[in-house]
mmCIF file of C-alpha atoms and ligand atoms in Angstrom:
data_model
loop_
_atom_site.group_PDB
_atom_site.id
_atom_site.type_symbol
_atom_site.label_atom_id
_atom_site.label_comp_id
_atom_site.label_asym_id
_atom_site.label_seq_id
_atom_site.Cartn_x
_atom_site.Cartn_y
_atom_site.Cartn_z
ATOM 1 C CA UNK A 1 -160.613 -1.756 18.579
ATOM 2 C CA UNK A 2 -158.986 -3.989 21.199
ATOM 3 C CA UNK A 3 -160.827 -4.690 24.443
ATOM 4 C CA UNK A 4 -159.134 -5.179 27.796
ATOM 5 C CA UNK A 5 -158.068 -8.818 27.995
ATOM 6 C CA UNK A 6 -155.977 -10.579 30.585
ATOM 7 C CA UNK A 7 -152.595 -11.708 29.314
ATOM 8 C CA UNK A 8 -153.887 -15.306 29.133
ATOM 9 C CA UNK A 9 -156.978 -14.292 27.144
ATOM 10 C CA UNK A 10 -154.909 -12.140 24.836
ATOM 11 C CA UNK A 11 -152.422 -14.957 24.306
ATOM 12 C CA UNK A 12 -155.233 -17.371 23.454
ATOM 13 C CA UNK A 13 -156.670 -14.889 20.972
ATOM 14 C CA UNK A 14 -153.218 -14.395 19.446
ATOM 15 C CA UNK A 15 -152.636 -18.166 19.213
ATOM 16 C CA UNK A 16 -155.944 -18.565 17.366
ATOM 17 C CA UNK A 17 -154.881 -15.889 14.857
ATOM 18 C CA UNK A 18 -151.400 -17.385 14.492
ATOM 19 C CA UNK A 19 -152.758 -20.884 13.800
ATOM 20 C CA UNK A 20 -154.447 -19.823 10.588
ATOM 21 C CA UNK A 21 -151.814 -17.342 9.399
ATOM 22 C CA UNK A 22 -149.458 -18.580 6.704
ATOM 23 C CA UNK A 23 -147.662 -15.307 5.882
ATOM 24 C CA UNK A 24 -146.540 -13.682 9.113
ATOM 25 C CA UNK A 25 -144.731 -10.341 9.339
ATOM 26 C CA UNK A 26 -143.001 -9.530 12.619
ATOM 27 C CA UNK A 27 -141.975 -5.915 13.314
ATOM 28 C CA UNK A 28 -139.547 -5.477 16.176
ATOM 29 C CA UNK A 29 -138.182 -2.532 18.131
ATOM 30 C CA UNK A 30 -135.933 -1.826 21.098
ATOM 31 C CA UNK A 31 -138.178 -3.796 23.504
ATOM 32 C CA UNK A 32 -137.343 -6.987 21.596
ATOM 33 C CA UNK A 33 -133.737 -6.833 22.796
ATOM 34 C CA UNK A 34 -134.385 -5.320 26.230
ATOM 35 C CA UNK A 35 -134.338 -8.698 27.996
ATOM 36 C CA UNK A 36 -131.011 -9.492 26.373
ATOM 37 C CA UNK A 37 -129.628 -6.466 28.165
ATOM 38 C CA UNK A 38 -129.123 -4.260 25.128
ATOM 39 C CA UNK A 39 -129.318 -0.748 26.494
ATOM 40 C CA UNK A 40 -132.041 1.260 24.817
ATOM 41 C CA UNK A 41 -131.120 4.430 23.074
ATOM 42 C CA UNK A 42 -131.429 6.492 26.257
ATOM 43 C CA UNK A 43 -130.014 3.883 28.618
ATOM 44 C CA UNK A 44 -126.900 3.919 26.455
ATOM 45 C CA UNK A 45 -126.285 7.445 27.724
ATOM 46 C CA UNK A 46 -124.287 6.398 30.739
ATOM 47 C CA UNK A 47 -120.707 6.895 31.795
ATOM 48 C CA UNK A 48 -118.629 8.860 29.335
ATOM 49 C CA UNK A 49 -121.584 9.938 27.273
ATOM 50 C CA UNK A 50 -124.122 10.825 29.954
ATOM 51 C CA UNK A 51 -123.825 14.533 29.254
ATOM 52 C CA UNK A 52 -124.604 14.127 25.537
ATOM 53 C CA UNK A 53 -128.115 14.184 24.107
ATOM 54 C CA UNK A 54 -128.544 11.014 21.976
ATOM 55 C CA UNK A 55 -130.408 12.915 19.308
ATOM 56 C CA UNK A 56 -127.309 15.103 19.126
ATOM 57 C CA UNK A 57 -125.022 12.084 18.660
ATOM 58 C CA UNK A 58 -127.109 10.167 16.141
ATOM 59 C CA UNK A 59 -127.168 12.790 13.404
ATOM 60 C CA UNK A 60 -125.047 13.603 10.355
ATOM 61 C CA UNK A 61 -124.321 16.956 12.028
ATOM 62 C CA UNK A 62 -122.847 15.241 15.079
ATOM 63 C CA UNK A 63 -120.600 13.147 12.842
ATOM 64 C CA UNK A 64 -119.448 16.206 10.911
ATOM 65 C CA UNK A 65 -118.764 18.104 14.152
ATOM 66 C CA UNK A 66 -116.913 15.416 16.122
ATOM 67 C CA UNK A 67 -116.261 12.125 14.315
ATOM 68 C CA UNK A 68 -114.056 10.695 17.063
ATOM 69 C CA UNK A 69 -116.751 11.187 19.715
ATOM 70 C CA UNK A 70 -119.479 9.672 17.547
ATOM 71 C CA UNK A 71 -117.244 6.781 16.450
ATOM 72 C CA UNK A 72 -116.298 5.910 20.027
ATOM 73 C CA UNK A 73 -119.951 5.939 21.124
ATOM 74 C CA UNK A 74 -120.976 3.483 18.380
ATOM 75 C CA UNK A 75 -117.944 1.246 18.935
ATOM 76 C CA UNK A 76 -118.902 1.018 22.604
ATOM 77 C CA UNK A 77 -122.368 -0.140 21.519
ATOM 78 C CA UNK A 78 -120.756 -2.726 19.220
ATOM 79 C CA UNK A 79 -118.898 -4.071 22.244
ATOM 80 C CA UNK A 80 -122.067 -4.082 24.387
ATOM 81 C CA UNK A 81 -124.108 -5.971 21.798
ATOM 82 C CA UNK A 82 -121.339 -8.535 21.303
ATOM 83 C CA UNK A 83 -121.322 -9.190 25.019
ATOM 84 C CA UNK A 84 -125.032 -10.171 25.214
ATOM 85 C CA UNK A 85 -127.059 -13.054 23.748
ATOM 86 C CA UNK A 86 -130.439 -13.445 22.036
ATOM 87 C CA UNK A 87 -133.314 -13.929 24.496
ATOM 88 C CA UNK A 88 -136.189 -16.417 24.502
ATOM 89 C CA UNK A 89 -138.243 -14.037 22.369
ATOM 90 C CA UNK A 90 -135.676 -13.966 19.554
ATOM 91 C CA UNK A 91 -135.433 -17.752 19.765
ATOM 92 C CA UNK A 92 -139.213 -18.188 19.607
ATOM 93 C CA UNK A 93 -139.404 -16.067 16.451
ATOM 94 C CA UNK A 94 -136.691 -18.203 14.847
ATOM 95 C CA UNK A 95 -138.687 -21.316 15.776
ATOM 96 C CA UNK A 96 -141.896 -19.848 14.322
ATOM 97 C CA UNK A 97 -140.181 -19.744 10.913
ATOM 98 C CA UNK A 98 -139.552 -23.501 11.091
ATOM 99 C CA UNK A 99 -143.235 -24.383 11.584
ATOM 100 C CA UNK A 100 -144.328 -26.164 8.388
ATOM 101 C CA UNK A 101 -146.244 -23.976 5.942
ATOM 102 C CA UNK A 102 -145.256 -20.686 7.613
ATOM 103 C CA UNK A 103 -143.559 -17.825 5.801
ATOM 104 C CA UNK A 104 -142.213 -15.578 8.561
ATOM 105 C CA UNK A 105 -140.686 -12.200 7.611
ATOM 106 C CA UNK A 106 -138.811 -10.101 10.143
ATOM 107 C CA UNK A 107 -138.560 -6.335 9.892
ATOM 108 C CA UNK A 108 -136.593 -4.680 12.677
ATOM 109 C CA UNK A 109 -135.714 -1.178 13.774
ATOM 110 C CA UNK A 110 -132.914 -2.607 15.896
ATOM 111 C CA UNK A 111 -129.309 -2.159 14.888
ATOM 112 C CA UNK A 112 -128.143 -5.218 16.843
ATOM 113 C CA UNK A 113 -127.752 -8.692 15.314
ATOM 114 C CA UNK A 114 -129.674 -10.705 17.902
ATOM 115 C CA UNK A 115 -132.341 -12.003 15.490
ATOM 116 C CA UNK A 116 -129.583 -13.365 13.251
ATOM 117 C CA UNK A 117 -127.710 -14.866 16.186
ATOM 118 C CA UNK A 118 -130.939 -16.639 17.212
ATOM 119 C CA UNK A 119 -131.024 -18.230 13.746
ATOM 120 C CA UNK A 120 -133.439 -15.908 11.914
ATOM 121 C CA UNK A 121 -133.000 -14.236 8.559
ATOM 122 C CA UNK A 122 -133.966 -10.564 8.777
ATOM 123 C CA UNK A 123 -135.758 -9.163 5.748
ATOM 124 C CA UNK A 124 -135.132 -5.525 6.621
ATOM 125 C CA UNK A 125 -132.978 -3.655 9.129
ATOM 126 C CA UNK A 126 -134.845 -0.376 8.735
ATOM 127 C CA UNK A 127 -132.391 1.636 10.825
ATOM 128 C CA UNK A 128 -129.252 -0.074 9.547
ATOM 129 C CA UNK A 129 -126.807 -2.186 11.500
ATOM 130 C CA UNK A 130 -123.996 -1.795 13.995
ATOM 131 C CA UNK A 131 -122.105 -4.328 11.883
ATOM 132 C CA UNK A 132 -122.283 -2.702 8.440
ATOM 133 C CA UNK A 133 -119.789 0.155 8.380
ATOM 134 C CA UNK A 134 -118.971 2.209 5.293
ATOM 135 C CA UNK A 135 -116.995 5.169 3.975
ATOM 136 C CA UNK A 136 -118.662 8.524 4.637
ATOM 137 C CA UNK A 137 -117.586 9.769 1.188
ATOM 138 C CA UNK A 138 -117.490 6.902 -1.332
ATOM 139 C CA UNK A 139 -119.910 4.679 0.691
ATOM 140 C CA UNK A 140 -117.753 1.607 0.096
ATOM 141 C CA UNK A 141 -118.461 -1.051 2.785
ATOM 142 C CA UNK A 142 -115.766 -1.580 5.416
ATOM 143 C CA UNK A 143 -115.241 -4.177 8.131
ATOM 144 C CA UNK A 144 -116.516 -3.299 11.599
ATOM 145 C CA UNK A 145 -113.609 -1.468 13.275
ATOM 146 C CA UNK A 146 -112.002 -2.829 16.424
ATOM 147 C CA UNK A 147 -114.336 -2.193 19.357
ATOM 148 C CA UNK A 148 -112.368 -1.879 22.620
ATOM 149 C CA UNK A 149 -113.711 -3.621 25.709
ATOM 150 C CA UNK A 150 -113.394 -0.428 27.739
ATOM 151 C CA UNK A 151 -115.201 2.774 26.805
ATOM 152 C CA UNK A 152 -113.179 5.603 25.291
ATOM 153 C CA UNK A 153 -114.659 9.072 24.928
ATOM 154 C CA UNK A 154 -112.985 9.585 21.560
ATOM 155 C CA UNK A 155 -111.611 7.191 18.944
ATOM 156 C CA UNK A 156 -110.487 8.495 15.561
ATOM 157 C CA UNK A 157 -112.398 6.731 12.766
ATOM 158 C CA UNK A 158 -110.511 4.497 10.316
ATOM 159 C CA UNK A 159 -109.601 6.062 6.968
ATOM 160 C CA UNK A 160 -111.282 4.509 3.905
ATOM 161 C CA UNK A 161 -108.847 2.148 2.188
ATOM 162 C CA UNK A 162 -110.638 2.527 -1.128
ATOM 163 C CA UNK A 163 -110.912 6.263 -1.745
ATOM 164 C CA UNK A 164 -108.390 7.309 0.920
ATOM 165 C CA UNK A 165 -110.385 10.505 1.564
ATOM 166 C CA UNK A 166 -113.363 9.389 3.595
ATOM 167 C CA UNK A 167 -113.708 8.107 7.142
ATOM 168 C CA UNK A 168 -115.419 4.858 8.122
ATOM 169 C CA UNK A 169 -118.806 5.578 9.720
ATOM 170 C CA UNK A 170 -121.386 3.271 11.305
ATOM 171 C CA UNK A 171 -123.975 1.931 8.876
ATOM 172 C CA UNK A 172 -126.890 3.065 10.981
ATOM 173 C CA UNK A 173 -129.657 5.408 9.905
ATOM 174 C CA UNK A 174 -129.246 8.656 11.775
ATOM 175 C CA UNK A 175 -132.049 11.102 12.524
ATOM 176 C CA UNK A 176 -132.564 13.270 9.429
ATOM 177 C CA UNK A 177 -131.292 10.486 7.131
ATOM 178 C CA UNK A 178 -133.633 8.515 4.840
ATOM 179 C CA UNK A 179 -134.340 4.835 5.465
ATOM 180 C CA UNK A 180 -132.691 2.361 3.068
ATOM 181 C CA UNK A 181 -135.174 2.448 0.197
ATOM 182 C CA UNK A 182 -135.139 -1.203 -0.861
ATOM 183 C CA UNK A 183 -135.534 -2.401 2.721
ATOM 184 C CA UNK A 184 -138.379 -0.005 3.458
ATOM 185 C CA UNK A 185 -140.146 -1.034 0.220
ATOM 186 C CA UNK A 186 -139.748 -4.702 1.157
ATOM 187 C CA UNK A 187 -141.158 -3.960 4.606
ATOM 188 C CA UNK A 188 -144.179 -2.190 3.089
ATOM 189 C CA UNK A 189 -144.842 -5.154 0.829
ATOM 190 C CA UNK A 190 -144.732 -7.776 3.580
ATOM 191 C CA UNK A 191 -147.046 -5.671 5.747
ATOM 192 C CA UNK A 192 -149.572 -5.353 2.929
ATOM 193 C CA UNK A 193 -149.358 -9.002 1.874
ATOM 194 C CA UNK A 194 -149.357 -10.661 5.297
ATOM 195 C CA UNK A 195 -152.077 -12.782 6.882
ATOM 196 C CA UNK A 196 -150.918 -11.551 10.289
ATOM 197 C CA UNK A 197 -148.666 -8.753 11.565
ATOM 198 C CA UNK A 198 -147.017 -8.997 15.007
ATOM 199 C CA UNK A 199 -145.539 -5.821 16.512
ATOM 200 C CA UNK A 200 -143.042 -6.389 19.335
ATOM 201 C CA UNK A 201 -141.457 -3.801 21.625
ATOM 202 C CA UNK A 202 -141.770 -0.602 19.668
ATOM 203 C CA UNK A 203 -143.386 2.575 20.923
ATOM 204 C CA UNK A 204 -144.588 3.656 17.499
ATOM 205 C CA UNK A 205 -143.076 7.093 17.939
ATOM 206 C CA UNK A 206 -140.375 6.990 15.291
ATOM 207 C CA UNK A 207 -141.490 7.522 11.707
ATOM 208 C CA UNK A 208 -141.658 6.274 9.038
ATOM 209 C CA UNK A 209 -141.291 2.771 10.582
ATOM 210 C CA UNK A 210 -144.372 3.453 12.697
ATOM 211 C CA UNK A 211 -146.594 3.645 9.620
ATOM 212 C CA UNK A 212 -146.035 -0.052 8.805
ATOM 213 C CA UNK A 213 -148.572 -1.681 11.163
ATOM 214 C CA UNK A 214 -151.177 0.822 9.977
ATOM 215 C CA UNK A 215 -150.743 -0.403 6.375
ATOM 216 C CA UNK A 216 -151.777 -3.857 7.535
ATOM 217 C CA UNK A 217 -154.572 -2.596 9.758
ATOM 218 C CA UNK A 218 -156.031 -0.516 6.918
ATOM 219 C CA UNK A 219 -156.367 -3.716 4.863
ATOM 220 C CA UNK A 220 -158.129 -5.626 7.621
ATOM 221 C CA UNK A 221 -155.047 -7.732 8.362
ATOM 222 C CA UNK A 222 -155.008 -8.655 12.071
ATOM 223 C CA UNK A 223 -152.299 -6.941 14.138
ATOM 224 C CA UNK A 224 -151.020 -8.426 17.406
ATOM 225 C CA UNK A 225 -149.092 -6.112 19.714
ATOM 226 C CA UNK A 226 -146.664 -7.517 22.309
ATOM 227 C CA UNK A 227 -145.510 -4.827 24.718
ATOM 228 C CA UNK A 228 -145.714 -4.450 28.505
ATOM 229 C CA UNK A 229 -146.979 -0.905 28.023
ATOM 230 C CA UNK A 230 -149.555 0.841 25.874
ATOM 231 C CA UNK A 231 -148.140 2.129 22.605
ATOM 232 C CA UNK A 232 -149.391 4.211 19.727
ATOM 233 C CA UNK A 233 -150.525 0.913 18.111
ATOM 234 C CA UNK A 234 -152.711 -0.190 21.017
ATOM 235 C CA UNK A 235 -155.821 1.611 19.865
ATOM 236 C CA UNK A 236 -156.081 -0.220 16.558
ATOM 237 C CA UNK A 237 -154.367 -3.538 17.397
ATOM 238 C CA UNK A 238 -156.600 -6.592 17.083
ATOM 239 C CA UNK A 239 -155.017 -8.102 20.193
ATOM 240 C CA UNK A 240 -152.647 -6.451 22.699
ATOM 241 C CA UNK A 241 -150.580 -8.780 24.863
ATOM 242 C CA UNK A 242 -149.356 -6.810 27.897
ATOM 243 C CA UNK A 243 -146.240 -8.897 28.427
ATOM 244 C CA UNK A 244 -142.603 -8.871 27.471
ATOM 245 C CA UNK A 245 -141.134 -10.356 24.308
ATOM 246 C CA UNK A 246 -139.355 -13.151 26.180
ATOM 247 C CA UNK A 247 -142.517 -13.862 28.185
ATOM 248 C CA UNK A 248 -145.153 -13.898 25.444
ATOM 249 C CA UNK A 249 -143.423 -15.146 22.293
ATOM 250 C CA UNK A 250 -142.298 -18.579 23.589
ATOM 251 C CA UNK A 251 -145.827 -19.280 24.893
ATOM 252 C CA UNK A 252 -147.339 -18.273 21.559
ATOM 253 C CA UNK A 253 -144.922 -20.311 19.452
ATOM 254 C CA UNK A 254 -145.037 -23.361 21.773
ATOM 255 C CA UNK A 255 -148.818 -23.480 21.337
ATOM 256 C CA UNK A 256 -148.418 -23.176 17.589
ATOM 257 C CA UNK A 257 -145.778 -25.909 17.373
ATOM 258 C CA UNK A 258 -147.902 -28.214 19.537
ATOM 259 C CA UNK A 259 -150.778 -28.123 17.067
ATOM 260 C CA UNK A 260 -148.970 -27.699 13.735
ATOM 261 C CA UNK A 261 -149.444 -30.740 11.584
HETATM 262 N N1 APR B 1 -140.586 -6.704 25.714
HETATM 263 C C1 APR B 1 -141.376 -6.036 24.833
HETATM 264 N N2 APR B 1 -141.465 -4.690 24.797
HETATM 265 C C2 APR B 1 -140.739 -3.992 25.675
HETATM 266 C C3 APR B 1 -139.894 -4.610 26.626
HETATM 267 C C4 APR B 1 -139.840 -6.026 26.614
HETATM 268 N N3 APR B 1 -139.069 -6.684 27.479
HETATM 269 N N4 APR B 1 -139.292 -3.638 27.353
HETATM 270 C C5 APR B 1 -139.725 -2.463 26.869
HETATM 271 N N5 APR B 1 -140.603 -2.664 25.863
HETATM 272 C C6 APR B 1 -141.302 -1.697 25.024
HETATM 273 C C7 APR B 1 -141.578 -0.352 25.664
HETATM 274 O O1 APR B 1 -142.777 -0.407 26.441
HETATM 275 C C8 APR B 1 -141.727 0.539 24.425
HETATM 276 O O2 APR B 1 -143.066 0.542 23.946
HETATM 277 O O3 APR B 1 -140.464 -1.412 23.933
HETATM 278 C C9 APR B 1 -140.825 -0.135 23.397
HETATM 279 C C10 APR B 1 -139.548 0.608 23.107
HETATM 280 O O4 APR B 1 -139.837 1.819 22.483
HETATM 281 P P1 APR B 1 -138.677 2.791 21.967
HETATM 282 O O5 APR B 1 -137.632 2.920 23.036
HETATM 283 O O6 APR B 1 -139.315 4.032 21.450
HETATM 284 O O7 APR B 1 -137.982 1.935 20.820
HETATM 285 P P2 APR B 1 -138.312 1.846 19.283
HETATM 286 O O8 APR B 1 -139.775 1.986 19.048
HETATM 287 O O9 APR B 1 -137.618 0.649 18.782
HETATM 288 O O10 APR B 1 -137.560 3.141 18.773
HETATM 289 C C11 APR B 1 -137.482 3.372 17.413
HETATM 290 O O11 APR B 1 -135.947 5.209 17.768
HETATM 291 O O12 APR B 1 -134.215 5.458 19.244
HETATM 292 C C12 APR B 1 -134.542 5.437 17.891
HETATM 293 O O13 APR B 1 -133.513 4.584 15.929
HETATM 294 C C13 APR B 1 -133.841 4.254 17.252
HETATM 295 O O14 APR B 1 -134.733 2.240 16.216
HETATM 296 C C14 APR B 1 -134.934 3.185 17.254
HETATM 297 C C15 APR B 1 -136.177 4.025 17.026
#
């Protein structure tokens, strides 16, 4: 549906849509945090872990086979995320929510906490969080374990203090695991009930998160895509802004703030 627009034209079209939208749902993926320096899934495969396939590490099977390896890999990512800051895109989204009369809902596939650190409340972390650990047997929540500042190939997981049988695992959704039901239901609802859906930095490859923009599109709700590259959403997006999150979002929100009464 979208036609080829320059970034400026696309931004203007997006600003016009944003001006009239009261209920705004923003869906974010790995590209949202790229300019903060959060390594994407594959970029994280450096150093000690470069010889491991990420899809082999982010599975219940990998955990069962080698908990210390899996634990160390996630704790290294905890350290990496703690050492970076939200970017101008995260900050713009937080500002959007403060525009009078706007109800902005954030649904993210990211397991970092950069939206929260920019001041946003996240409605749904569809793929869990690096900061929500739990027992792998009794599921009782546990504090995030100590994350060393240097990478270790193996770190034995903490033992659950509640049941004393399980090990503390990262609260992320691994391949082959279901999404958290309540969060996915909430995400479906805000995509169906929105006046505008904005999709930022997600390729649209990973299901079922990738179905969400289509729920909006099927109801005639405008969908804005912000991504430097074409994605699986491009074909049906109302407007595609070929720019980065930190480039496009501040310009969009500045224009909105300037005219909001
Ligand atoms: N700003 C906006 N988008 C960007 C930027 C940027 N600075 N840099 C890259 N992108 C875009 C890429 O062009 C791509 O379309 O971000 C998208 C990232 O796509 P994926 O790496 O597939 O990330 P995502 O869609 O979030 O992956 C979904 O897969 O790896 C698993 O569970 C993990 O949550 C993740 C899920």
